[in-house]
PDB file of C-alpha atoms in Angstrom:
ATOM      1  CA  MET A 199     -20.119  19.546 -12.266  1.00 50.00           C
ATOM      2  CA  ASP A 200     -18.717  20.097  -8.585  1.00 55.00           C
ATOM      3  CA  GLN A 201     -14.970  20.495  -8.003  1.00 53.00           C
ATOM      4  CA  ALA A 202     -14.736  17.466  -6.279  1.00 56.00           C
ATOM      5  CA  GLU A 203     -16.178  15.432  -9.466  1.00 60.00           C
ATOM      6  CA  GLN A 204     -13.396  17.828 -11.248  1.00 56.00           C
ATOM      7  CA  LEU A 205     -10.957  16.678  -8.943  1.00 56.00           C
ATOM      8  CA  ARG A 206     -11.552  13.098  -9.305  1.00 58.00           C
ATOM      9  CA  ASN A 207     -11.351  13.635 -13.436  1.00 61.00           C
ATOM     10  CA  ILE A 208      -7.944  15.223 -13.211  1.00 55.00           C
ATOM     11  CA  ILE A 209      -6.932  12.395 -11.253  1.00 57.00           C
ATOM     12  CA  LYS A 210      -7.690  10.081 -13.649  1.00 58.00           C
ATOM     13  CA  ALA A 211      -6.636  11.829 -16.620  1.00 56.00           C
ATOM     14  CA  SER A 212      -3.508  12.070 -14.862  1.00 53.00           C
ATOM     15  CA  SER A 213      -3.121   8.746 -13.599  1.00 51.00           C
ATOM     16  CA  GLN A 214      -0.520   6.252 -15.618  1.00 52.00           C
ATOM     17  CA  PRO A 215      -1.751   2.544 -16.390  1.00 49.00           C
ATOM     18  CA  GLN A 216      -0.021   0.242 -13.495  1.00 55.00           C
ATOM     19  CA  ARG A 217       1.780   3.257 -12.293  1.00 60.00           C
ATOM     20  CA  PRO A 218       2.406   2.155  -8.469  1.00 77.00           C
ATOM     21  CA  LEU A 219       0.913   4.189  -5.613  1.00 88.00           C
ATOM     22  CA  ALA A 220       3.230   5.477  -2.697  1.00 91.00           C
ATOM     23  CA  ARG A 221       1.814   4.414   0.811  1.00 93.00           C
ATOM     24  CA  VAL A 222       0.582   7.657   2.482  1.00 93.00           C
ATOM     25  CA  ILE A 223       1.348   7.405   6.300  1.00 95.00           C
ATOM     26  CA  THR A 224       0.464  10.987   8.506  1.00 95.00           C
ATOM     27  CA  VAL A 225       2.118  11.285  11.886  1.00 96.00           C
ATOM     28  CA  THR A 226       0.105  14.232  14.163  1.00 95.00           C
ATOM     29  CA  SER A 227      -0.181  14.563  17.599  1.00 95.00           C
ATOM     30  CA  GLY A 228      -2.644  16.082  20.201  1.00 93.00           C
ATOM     31  CA  LYS A 229      -0.008  18.889  20.836  1.00 90.00           C
ATOM     32  CA  GLY A 230       3.381  19.814  20.496  1.00 88.00           C
ATOM     33  CA  GLY A 231       6.521  18.528  22.096  1.00 89.00           C
ATOM     34  CA  VAL A 232       5.923  14.880  22.269  1.00 93.00           C
ATOM     35  CA  GLY A 233       8.100  14.029  19.799  1.00 93.00           C
ATOM     36  CA  LYS A 234       5.810  13.712  16.930  1.00 93.00           C
ATOM     37  CA  SER A 235       8.891  15.118  13.958  1.00 91.00           C
ATOM     38  CA  ASN A 236      11.267  13.209  16.036  1.00 94.00           C
ATOM     39  CA  MET A 237       9.386   9.973  15.231  1.00 96.00           C
ATOM     40  CA  ALA A 238       8.554  11.176  11.281  1.00 95.00           C
ATOM     41  CA  ILE A 239      12.303  11.299  10.503  1.00 95.00           C
ATOM     42  CA  ASN A 240      13.328   8.290  12.320  1.00 97.00           C
ATOM     43  CA  LEU A 241      10.351   5.890  11.095  1.00 98.00           C
ATOM     44  CA  ALA A 242      11.586   7.523   7.467  1.00 97.00           C
ATOM     45  CA  VAL A 243      15.335   6.515   8.358  1.00 97.00           C
ATOM     46  CA  GLN A 244      14.251   2.626   9.403  1.00 98.00           C
ATOM     47  CA  PHE A 245      12.219   2.428   6.521  1.00 98.00           C
ATOM     48  CA  LYS A 246      15.013   3.810   4.028  1.00 97.00           C
ATOM     49  CA  LYS A 247      17.239   1.286   5.419  1.00 97.00           C
ATOM     50  CA  MET A 248      14.599  -1.838   4.836  1.00 97.00           C
ATOM     51  CA  GLY A 249      15.002  -0.345   1.128  1.00 96.00           C
ATOM     52  CA  GLN A 250      11.997   1.550   0.878  1.00 97.00           C
ATOM     53  CA  ARG A 251      12.277   5.241  -0.966  1.00 96.00           C
ATOM     54  CA  VAL A 252      11.482   7.902   1.526  1.00 97.00           C
ATOM     55  CA  ILE A 253       9.806  11.588   1.298  1.00 96.00           C
ATOM     56  CA  ILE A 254       8.360  13.306   4.470  1.00 94.00           C
ATOM     57  CA  LEU A 255       6.342  15.903   3.592  1.00 90.00           C
ATOM     58  CA  ASP A 256       6.778  19.061   6.192  1.00 87.00           C
ATOM     59  CA  ALA A 257       3.094  19.956   6.705  1.00 81.00           C
ATOM     60  CA  ASP A 258       3.477  21.563  10.470  1.00 73.00           C
ATOM     61  CA  PHE A 259       3.413  25.301   8.128  1.00 63.00           C
ATOM     62  CA  GLY A 260       5.894  28.146   9.997  1.00 60.00           C
ATOM     63  CA  LEU A 261       7.613  24.955  12.246  1.00 63.00           C
ATOM     64  CA  ALA A 262      10.741  24.646  10.023  1.00 65.00           C
ATOM     65  CA  ASN A 263      11.072  20.955  12.364  1.00 76.00           C
ATOM     66  CA  ILE A 264      12.163  18.864   9.702  1.00 83.00           C
ATOM     67  CA  GLU A 265      14.841  20.816   8.276  1.00 83.00           C
ATOM     68  CA  ILE A 266      16.019  21.502  11.382  1.00 82.00           C
ATOM     69  CA  MET A 267      16.415  18.273  12.997  1.00 84.00           C
ATOM     70  CA  PHE A 268      18.100  17.648   9.475  1.00 85.00           C
ATOM     71  CA  GLY A 269      20.355  20.232   9.687  1.00 81.00           C
ATOM     72  CA  ALA A 270      19.299  21.140   6.338  1.00 82.00           C
ATOM     73  CA  VAL A 271      18.029  24.331   4.584  1.00 83.00           C
ATOM     74  CA  PRO A 272      15.482  23.776   1.405  1.00 88.00           C
ATOM     75  CA  GLU A 273      16.030  26.051  -1.363  1.00 89.00           C
ATOM     76  CA  HIS A 274      12.034  26.015  -2.452  1.00 90.00           C
ATOM     77  CA  ASN A 275       8.792  24.171  -0.369  1.00 86.00           C
ATOM     78  CA  LEU A 276       5.457  23.767  -1.743  1.00 82.00           C
ATOM     79  CA  TYR A 277       4.313  27.005  -2.058  1.00 82.00           C
ATOM     80  CA  ASP A 278       6.714  27.181  -4.773  1.00 87.00           C
ATOM     81  CA  LEU A 279       5.300  24.351  -6.211  1.00 85.00           C
ATOM     82  CA  ILE A 280       1.529  26.064  -6.265  1.00 80.00           C
ATOM     83  CA  TYR A 281       2.538  29.756  -6.703  1.00 81.00           C
ATOM     84  CA  GLN A 282       5.917  30.042  -8.326  1.00 86.00           C
ATOM     85  CA  GLY A 283       5.874  27.601 -11.190  1.00 84.00           C
ATOM     86  CA  LYS A 284       8.566  24.957  -9.810  1.00 89.00           C
ATOM     87  CA  ASN A 285       8.292  21.144 -10.423  1.00 89.00           C
ATOM     88  CA  ILE A 286       8.282  18.771  -8.082  1.00 91.00           C
ATOM     89  CA  SER A 287      12.085  17.583  -8.156  1.00 92.00           C
ATOM     90  CA  GLU A 288      13.350  21.205  -7.704  1.00 94.00           C
ATOM     91  CA  ILE A 289      11.522  21.732  -4.030  1.00 92.00           C
ATOM     92  CA  ILE A 290      12.544  18.144  -2.554  1.00 94.00           C
ATOM     93  CA  THR A 291      15.683  18.720  -0.343  1.00 93.00           C
ATOM     94  CA  TRP A 292      17.548  15.263   0.374  1.00 93.00           C
ATOM     95  CA  GLY A 293      18.612  15.156   4.042  1.00 90.00           C
ATOM     96  CA  PRO A 294      20.868  12.083   5.454  1.00 90.00           C
ATOM     97  CA  MET A 295      20.647   8.695   3.971  1.00 93.00           C
ATOM     98  CA  ASP A 296      18.959  10.047   0.926  1.00 93.00           C
ATOM     99  CA  VAL A 297      15.982  10.811   2.508  1.00 95.00           C
ATOM    100  CA  GLY A 298      13.927  13.360   0.809  1.00 94.00           C
ATOM    101  CA  PHE A 299      11.624  16.118   2.656  1.00 92.00           C
ATOM    102  CA  ILE A 300       9.562  19.120   1.290  1.00 91.00           C
ATOM    103  CA  SER A 301       9.259  21.754   3.074  1.00 87.00           C
ATOM    104  CA  GLY A 302       4.889  22.632   3.293  1.00 76.00           C
ATOM    105  CA  GLY A 303       5.278  26.724   3.455  1.00 64.00           C
ATOM    106  CA  SER A 304       2.149  27.934   3.908  1.00 57.00           C
ATOM    107  CA  GLY A 305       0.800  28.320   0.259  1.00 52.00           C
ATOM    108  CA  ILE A 306      -2.266  24.792   0.902  1.00 58.00           C
ATOM    109  CA  ALA A 307      -4.848  27.015   2.640  1.00 55.00           C
ATOM    110  CA  GLY A 308      -6.013  28.901  -0.674  1.00 56.00           C
ATOM    111  CA  MET A 309      -5.350  25.923  -3.052  1.00 56.00           C
ATOM    112  CA  SER A 310      -9.342  25.166  -2.668  1.00 53.00           C
ATOM    113  CA  ASN A 311     -10.036  28.619  -4.873  1.00 59.00           C
ATOM    114  CA  LEU A 312      -7.529  27.744  -7.471  1.00 62.00           C
ATOM    115  CA  SER A 313      -8.322  27.103 -11.360  1.00 67.00           C
ATOM    116  CA  LYS A 314      -9.230  23.790 -12.827  1.00 66.00           C
ATOM    117  CA  ASP A 315      -5.745  24.286 -15.469  1.00 70.00           C
ATOM    118  CA  TYR A 316      -3.947  25.217 -12.190  1.00 70.00           C
ATOM    119  CA  LEU A 317      -5.178  22.201 -10.202  1.00 69.00           C
ATOM    120  CA  THR A 318      -4.104  20.045 -12.688  1.00 74.00           C
ATOM    121  CA  TYR A 319      -0.928  20.983 -12.948  1.00 76.00           C
ATOM    122  CA  ILE A 320      -0.133  20.633  -8.797  1.00 75.00           C
ATOM    123  CA  ILE A 321      -1.916  17.391  -9.035  1.00 76.00           C
ATOM    124  CA  ARG A 322      -0.328  16.268 -11.993  1.00 80.00           C
ATOM    125  CA  ASN A 323       3.582  17.158 -10.390  1.00 82.00           C
ATOM    126  CA  LEU A 324       1.734  15.750  -6.745  1.00 80.00           C
ATOM    127  CA  SER A 325       1.636  12.380  -8.313  1.00 83.00           C
ATOM    128  CA  GLU A 326       5.160  12.419  -9.968  1.00 89.00           C
ATOM    129  CA  LEU A 327       5.767  11.631  -5.996  1.00 91.00           C
ATOM    130  CA  ASP A 328       4.506   8.059  -6.520  1.00 90.00           C
ATOM    131  CA  ASN A 329       6.795   7.502  -8.863  1.00 91.00           C
ATOM    132  CA  MET A 330       9.932   8.466  -6.874  1.00 93.00           C
ATOM    133  CA  ALA A 331       8.376   7.447  -3.163  1.00 95.00           C
ATOM    134  CA  ASP A 332       7.157   4.109  -2.001  1.00 95.00           C
ATOM    135  CA  VAL A 333       6.829   5.467   1.543  1.00 96.00           C
ATOM    136  CA  ILE A 334       5.120   9.682   2.237  1.00 95.00           C
ATOM    137  CA  ILE A 335       5.196  10.765   5.323  1.00 95.00           C
ATOM    138  CA  VAL A 336       2.783  13.731   6.170  1.00 92.00           C
ATOM    139  CA  ASP A 337       4.084  15.390   9.432  1.00 92.00           C
ATOM    140  CA  THR A 338       1.457  18.122  10.303  1.00 89.00           C
ATOM    141  CA  GLY A 339       1.012  20.139  12.974  1.00 83.00           C
ATOM    142  CA  ALA A 340       0.209  19.773  16.410  1.00 82.00           C
ATOM    143  CA  GLY A 341      -3.300  20.315  17.993  1.00 84.00           C
ATOM    144  CA  ILE A 342      -6.877  20.276  16.135  1.00 87.00           C
ATOM    145  CA  SER A 343      -6.619  23.113  13.975  1.00 84.00           C
ATOM    146  CA  ASP A 344      -8.407  23.187  10.334  1.00 83.00           C
ATOM    147  CA  ALA A 345      -5.386  22.226   8.660  1.00 79.00           C
ATOM    148  CA  VAL A 346      -4.094  19.290  10.348  1.00 86.00           C
ATOM    149  CA  LEU A 347      -7.881  17.821  10.478  1.00 88.00           C
ATOM    150  CA  GLU A 348      -7.781  18.100   6.493  1.00 84.00           C
ATOM    151  CA  PHE A 349      -4.615  16.423   6.332  1.00 85.00           C
ATOM    152  CA  LEU A 350      -6.072  13.840   8.572  1.00 91.00           C
ATOM    153  CA  VAL A 351      -9.265  13.095   6.567  1.00 88.00           C
ATOM    154  CA  ALA A 352      -7.285  12.773   3.777  1.00 87.00           C
ATOM    155  CA  SER A 353      -4.964   9.818   5.412  1.00 89.00           C
ATOM    156  CA  GLY A 354      -5.720   6.442   5.191  1.00 88.00           C
ATOM    157  CA  GLU A 355      -3.234   5.987   7.922  1.00 95.00           C
ATOM    158  CA  ILE A 356      -2.873   7.795  10.980  1.00 96.00           C
ATOM    159  CA  LEU A 357       0.203   7.272  13.431  1.00 98.00           C
ATOM    160  CA  LEU A 358      -1.432   9.441  16.605  1.00 98.00           C
ATOM    161  CA  VAL A 359       1.957  10.350  19.153  1.00 97.00           C
ATOM    162  CA  THR A 360       1.082  10.591  22.949  1.00 97.00           C
ATOM    163  CA  THR A 361       2.862  10.544  26.069  1.00 97.00           C
ATOM    164  CA  PRO A 362       2.097   9.594  29.771  1.00 96.00           C
ATOM    165  CA  GLU A 363       1.230  13.276  30.569  1.00 95.00           C
ATOM    166  CA  PRO A 364      -2.243  13.936  31.374  1.00 94.00           C
ATOM    167  CA  THR A 365      -2.657  16.776  29.268  1.00 95.00           C
ATOM    168  CA  SER A 366      -0.973  14.689  26.264  1.00 95.00           C
ATOM    169  CA  ILE A 367      -3.454  11.981  26.185  1.00 95.00           C
ATOM    170  CA  THR A 368      -6.543  14.454  26.787  1.00 96.00           C
ATOM    171  CA  ASP A 369      -5.750  16.353  23.800  1.00 96.00           C
ATOM    172  CA  SER A 370      -5.285  13.218  22.260  1.00 97.00           C
ATOM    173  CA  TYR A 371      -8.850  12.466  22.720  1.00 97.00           C
ATOM    174  CA  SER A 372      -9.609  16.191  21.707  1.00 97.00           C
ATOM    175  CA  LEU A 373      -8.013  15.548  18.246  1.00 97.00           C
ATOM    176  CA  LEU A 374      -9.749  12.567  17.886  1.00 97.00           C
ATOM    177  CA  LYS A 375     -13.056  13.580  18.708  1.00 97.00           C
ATOM    178  CA  ALA A 376     -12.810  16.800  16.362  1.00 96.00           C
ATOM    179  CA  LEU A 377     -11.756  14.249  13.822  1.00 95.00           C
ATOM    180  CA  ASN A 378     -14.787  12.242  14.425  1.00 95.00           C
ATOM    181  CA  ARG A 379     -16.690  15.701  14.280  1.00 94.00           C
ATOM    182  CA  HIS A 380     -15.599  16.206  10.680  1.00 92.00           C
ATOM    183  CA  PRO A 381     -18.499  16.166   7.735  1.00 91.00           C
ATOM    184  CA  ARG A 382     -15.581  14.273   5.531  1.00 87.00           C
ATOM    185  CA  TYR A 383     -13.960  12.072   7.823  1.00 89.00           C
ATOM    186  CA  SER A 384     -14.826   8.249   7.132  1.00 87.00           C
ATOM    187  CA  ARG A 385     -14.146   5.282  10.000  1.00 88.00           C
ATOM    188  CA  ASP A 386     -14.151   2.162   7.420  1.00 87.00           C
ATOM    189  CA  ALA A 387     -11.214   5.018   5.412  1.00 86.00           C
ATOM    190  CA  SER A 388      -8.774   5.329   7.628  1.00 89.00           C
ATOM    191  CA  GLN A 389      -6.764   3.271  10.287  1.00 94.00           C
ATOM    192  CA  ILE A 390      -5.098   5.240  13.536  1.00 96.00           C
ATOM    193  CA  LYS A 391      -2.098   3.712  15.421  1.00 97.00           C
ATOM    194  CA  VAL A 392      -1.453   5.014  18.697  1.00 98.00           C
ATOM    195  CA  ILE A 393       2.415   5.499  19.546  1.00 98.00           C
ATOM    196  CA  ALA A 394       3.153   5.544  23.076  1.00 98.00           C
ATOM    197  CA  ASN A 395       6.349   8.000  23.472  1.00 98.00           C
ATOM    198  CA  LYS A 396       8.287   9.097  26.041  1.00 97.00           C
ATOM    199  CA  VAL A 397       7.779   6.178  28.531  1.00 97.00           C
ATOM    200  CA  GLN A 398       9.927   4.018  30.852  1.00 96.00           C
ATOM    201  CA  ASN A 399       9.073   0.438  29.837  1.00 96.00           C
ATOM    202  CA  GLY A 400       6.816  -1.541  27.392  1.00 96.00           C
ATOM    203  CA  ASP A 401       4.201  -1.651  29.769  1.00 97.00           C
ATOM    204  CA  GLU A 402       3.603   1.852  30.771  1.00 98.00           C
ATOM    205  CA  GLY A 403       3.568   2.387  26.999  1.00 97.00           C
ATOM    206  CA  LYS A 404       0.720  -0.294  26.731  1.00 98.00           C
ATOM    207  CA  ASP A 405      -1.046   1.222  30.172  1.00 97.00           C
ATOM    208  CA  LEU A 406      -0.947   4.623  28.233  1.00 97.00           C
ATOM    209  CA  PHE A 407      -3.004   2.834  25.545  1.00 98.00           C
ATOM    210  CA  GLU A 408      -5.381   1.601  27.346  1.00 97.00           C
ATOM    211  CA  LYS A 409      -5.986   4.735  29.428  1.00 96.00           C
ATOM    212  CA  LEU A 410      -6.742   6.262  26.010  1.00 97.00           C
ATOM    213  CA  ASN A 411      -8.863   3.209  24.159  1.00 97.00           C
ATOM    214  CA  SER A 412     -11.249   3.356  26.999  1.00 97.00           C
ATOM    215  CA  VAL A 413     -12.800   7.102  26.659  1.00 97.00           C
ATOM    216  CA  VAL A 414     -12.145   6.744  22.749  1.00 97.00           C
ATOM    217  CA  THR A 415     -14.194   3.472  23.080  1.00 96.00           C
ATOM    218  CA  ARG A 416     -17.096   4.410  25.321  1.00 96.00           C
ATOM    219  CA  TYR A 417     -17.437   8.030  23.865  1.00 96.00           C
ATOM    220  CA  LEU A 418     -16.632   8.200  20.314  1.00 96.00           C
ATOM    221  CA  LYS A 419     -16.179   4.134  19.438  1.00 92.00           C
ATOM    222  CA  ILE A 420     -13.619   5.041  16.776  1.00 93.00           C
ATOM    223  CA  PRO A 421     -11.265   2.051  16.027  1.00 95.00           C
ATOM    224  CA  ILE A 422      -7.604   2.499  17.153  1.00 97.00           C
ATOM    225  CA  THR A 423      -4.972  -0.025  17.572  1.00 97.00           C
ATOM    226  CA  TYR A 424      -1.947  -0.191  19.706  1.00 98.00           C
ATOM    227  CA  LEU A 425       1.292   0.304  17.472  1.00 97.00           C
ATOM    228  CA  GLY A 426       4.450   0.223  19.781  1.00 98.00           C
ATOM    229  CA  MET A 427       6.379   2.754  21.918  1.00 98.00           C
ATOM    230  CA  VAL A 428       9.502   4.758  22.486  1.00 98.00           C
ATOM    231  CA  PRO A 429      11.209   4.664  25.924  1.00 98.00           C
ATOM    232  CA  GLN A 430      12.594   8.129  27.249  1.00 96.00           C
ATOM    233  CA  ASP A 431      15.830   7.944  26.100  1.00 97.00           C
ATOM    234  CA  ALA A 432      19.073  10.475  26.402  1.00 96.00           C
ATOM    235  CA  GLN A 433      20.751   9.690  23.693  1.00 97.00           C
ATOM    236  CA  LEU A 434      17.777  10.908  21.383  1.00 96.00           C
ATOM    237  CA  SER A 435      18.102  14.137  23.397  1.00 94.00           C
ATOM    238  CA  LYS A 436      22.099  14.032  22.652  1.00 95.00           C
ATOM    239  CA  ALA A 437      20.787  13.475  18.827  1.00 94.00           C
ATOM    240  CA  VAL A 438      18.494  16.869  18.542  1.00 92.00           C
ATOM    241  CA  MET A 439      20.699  18.935  20.064  1.00 92.00           C
ATOM    242  CA  GLN A 440      23.259  17.795  16.983  1.00 92.00           C
ATOM    243  CA  GLN A 441      20.739  18.218  14.567  1.00 91.00           C
ATOM    244  CA  MET A 442      20.875  14.190  13.097  1.00 93.00           C
ATOM    245  CA  PRO A 443      18.145  11.224  13.658  1.00 95.00           C
ATOM    246  CA  VAL A 444      19.139   9.003  16.674  1.00 96.00           C
ATOM    247  CA  SER A 445      18.114   6.197  14.021  1.00 97.00           C
ATOM    248  CA  ILE A 446      21.931   7.668  12.386  1.00 96.00           C
ATOM    249  CA  GLN A 447      23.933   8.716  14.907  1.00 95.00           C
ATOM    250  CA  ASN A 448      23.160   5.703  17.428  1.00 97.00           C
ATOM    251  CA  PRO A 449      21.430   2.744  16.064  1.00 97.00           C
ATOM    252  CA  ASP A 450      22.168   0.936  18.915  1.00 97.00           C
ATOM    253  CA  SER A 451      19.724   3.605  21.101  1.00 98.00           C
ATOM    254  CA  LYS A 452      17.245   2.489  23.258  1.00 98.00           C
ATOM    255  CA  SER A 453      14.907   4.828  21.161  1.00 98.00           C
ATOM    256  CA  ALA A 454      16.083   4.027  17.885  1.00 98.00           C
ATOM    257  CA  GLN A 455      15.848  -0.005  18.497  1.00 98.00           C
ATOM    258  CA  ALA A 456      12.044   1.536  19.335  1.00 98.00           C
ATOM    259  CA  TYR A 457      11.990   2.903  16.597  1.00 98.00           C
ATOM    260  CA  GLU A 458      13.033   0.135  14.282  1.00 98.00           C
ATOM    261  CA  LEU A 459      10.762  -2.193  15.793  1.00 98.00           C
ATOM    262  CA  ILE A 460       7.762  -0.121  15.153  1.00 98.00           C
ATOM    263  CA  ALA A 461       9.183   0.524  11.281  1.00 98.00           C
ATOM    264  CA  ALA A 462       9.506  -3.398  10.597  1.00 97.00           C
ATOM    265  CA  LYS A 463       5.927  -3.422  12.331  1.00 96.00           C
ATOM    266  CA  LEU A 464       4.195  -1.146   9.608  1.00 96.00           C
ATOM    267  CA  MET A 465       6.184  -2.602   7.033  1.00 94.00           C
ATOM    268  CA  ASN A 466       4.753  -6.516   8.501  1.00 91.00           C
ATOM    269  CA  LYS A 467       2.247  -7.324   5.393  1.00 80.00           C
ATOM    270  CA  GLU A 468       0.042  -9.448   7.529  1.00 72.00           C
ATOM    271  CA  MET A 469      -0.243  -7.018  10.092  1.00 72.00           C
ATOM    272  CA  ASN A 470      -0.876  -4.144   7.158  1.00 73.00           C
ATOM    273  CA  LYS A 471      -2.751  -6.832   4.131  1.00 69.00           C
ATOM    274  CA  THR A 472      -6.244  -4.417   4.849  1.00 71.00           C
ATOM    275  CA  LEU A 473      -4.344  -1.185   3.846  1.00 74.00           C
ATOM    276  CA  THR A 474      -5.235   0.626   0.683  1.00 71.00           C
ATOM    277  CA  LYS A 475      -2.446   2.522  -1.355  1.00 77.00           C
ATOM    278  CA  ARG A 476      -4.075   5.831  -2.054  1.00 73.00           C
ATOM    279  CA  GLY A 477      -1.069   7.887  -3.559  1.00 81.00           C
ATOM    280  CA  MET A 478      -0.382  11.478  -3.223  1.00 80.00           C
ATOM    281  CA  ALA A 479      -2.546  12.984  -6.030  1.00 75.00           C
ATOM    282  CA  ALA A 480      -5.932  11.599  -4.956  1.00 78.00           C
ATOM    283  CA  PHE A 481      -4.468  12.296  -0.811  1.00 81.00           C
ATOM    284  CA  PHE A 482      -4.203  15.910  -1.510  1.00 74.00           C
ATOM    285  CA  SER A 483      -7.420  15.872  -3.573  1.00 72.00           C
ATOM    286  CA  HIS A 484      -9.568  15.136  -0.553  1.00 72.00           C
ATOM    287  CA  ILE A 485      -7.634  17.946   1.128  1.00 69.00           C
ATOM    288  CA  ILE A 486      -8.490  20.768  -1.891  1.00 65.00           C
ATOM    289  CA  SER A 487     -11.615  19.319  -2.406  1.00 62.00           C
ATOM    290  CA  LYS A 488     -14.736  20.893  -0.287  1.00 53.00           C
ATOM    291  CA  ARG A 489     -17.435  18.758  -0.558  1.00 43.00           C
TER     292      ARG A 489
END
C-alpha cells in the first residue's frame, strides 16, 4: 500500500458521520508586496461579520505577516503540533473579532517522512479544524516555490492577488504556468479567482484581469475568473502601520468596502454552487502525499 492510499485510509478512519467540512480558501500571489496577507486578513474579518467562524493558516514560512498585522504573538505554531505533541486548540491564536490564526512555523516540509502513526495523530488534529471553523484561509508565501505550489495543488479554491505593475502580472502568469506543470494539479478540481489589488478604479481592475486572462487562455488554457478589485487607499496603509485590519479600523474606507464586496461574492451560494468542500484533513493529505 503506497503512502497516498494510507493517507486516504487515515482520513476515512478519522472522519465522523455527518461532520461538517470547512471551506478552504488559499490566497496566493506571484510576487511579494502585492497585498496578499492584507487580503487574507480582511476577507477573514468580513467573513466573521457575516457570521462565519474563520481561522487563518499563515503558511508564509519564515515571515510572520499575519501575527504582525494582527498585533498578536502566538505561543505555539504548526511545528509544535507536528513535532512537539501540542493539540490543535493549543496552537490557535485569537486575534481581533475572534478571528483565529495558526502560525505555520517551518515543519511542514518534513511531514512526508513521518510514520503512519504520527500522520494519523496529525490528521486527526487537523480534522478538528472542521468543527472549529466554517472557513479556513491559507495565506501562502509569495512566488513559485515548491512549498507554495504544494498548497495550491491541494486547494480547490485559489485566490490569486495581482497588481497593475507589469512585474506582478508577469509573475502571476509564471505562477500559473508552474502550477499547470505540476504533476498533481487538476484543472477540474480547482477554481482560480483573480483579485486586482492597488488599482485606481474598477475599469483598471478589469483591464488588468483581461491582460492576464488573454495570455493564460492562449498559452495555458487554464480557466480563471475575475472576482473583483481593491483600490489604492491611504486608510489601508494607515491601518497596517497601526497593526489593525482596515475592515475593523475604518469599515467605511474604500478598501474595506471592496473587501466586503469580494467576501459577499465568495459567500454567494449561486456563484459558488459548483464548489466542493474538502476539509482540512483532505487538504493536508495532498501536501503530505507524494503520488
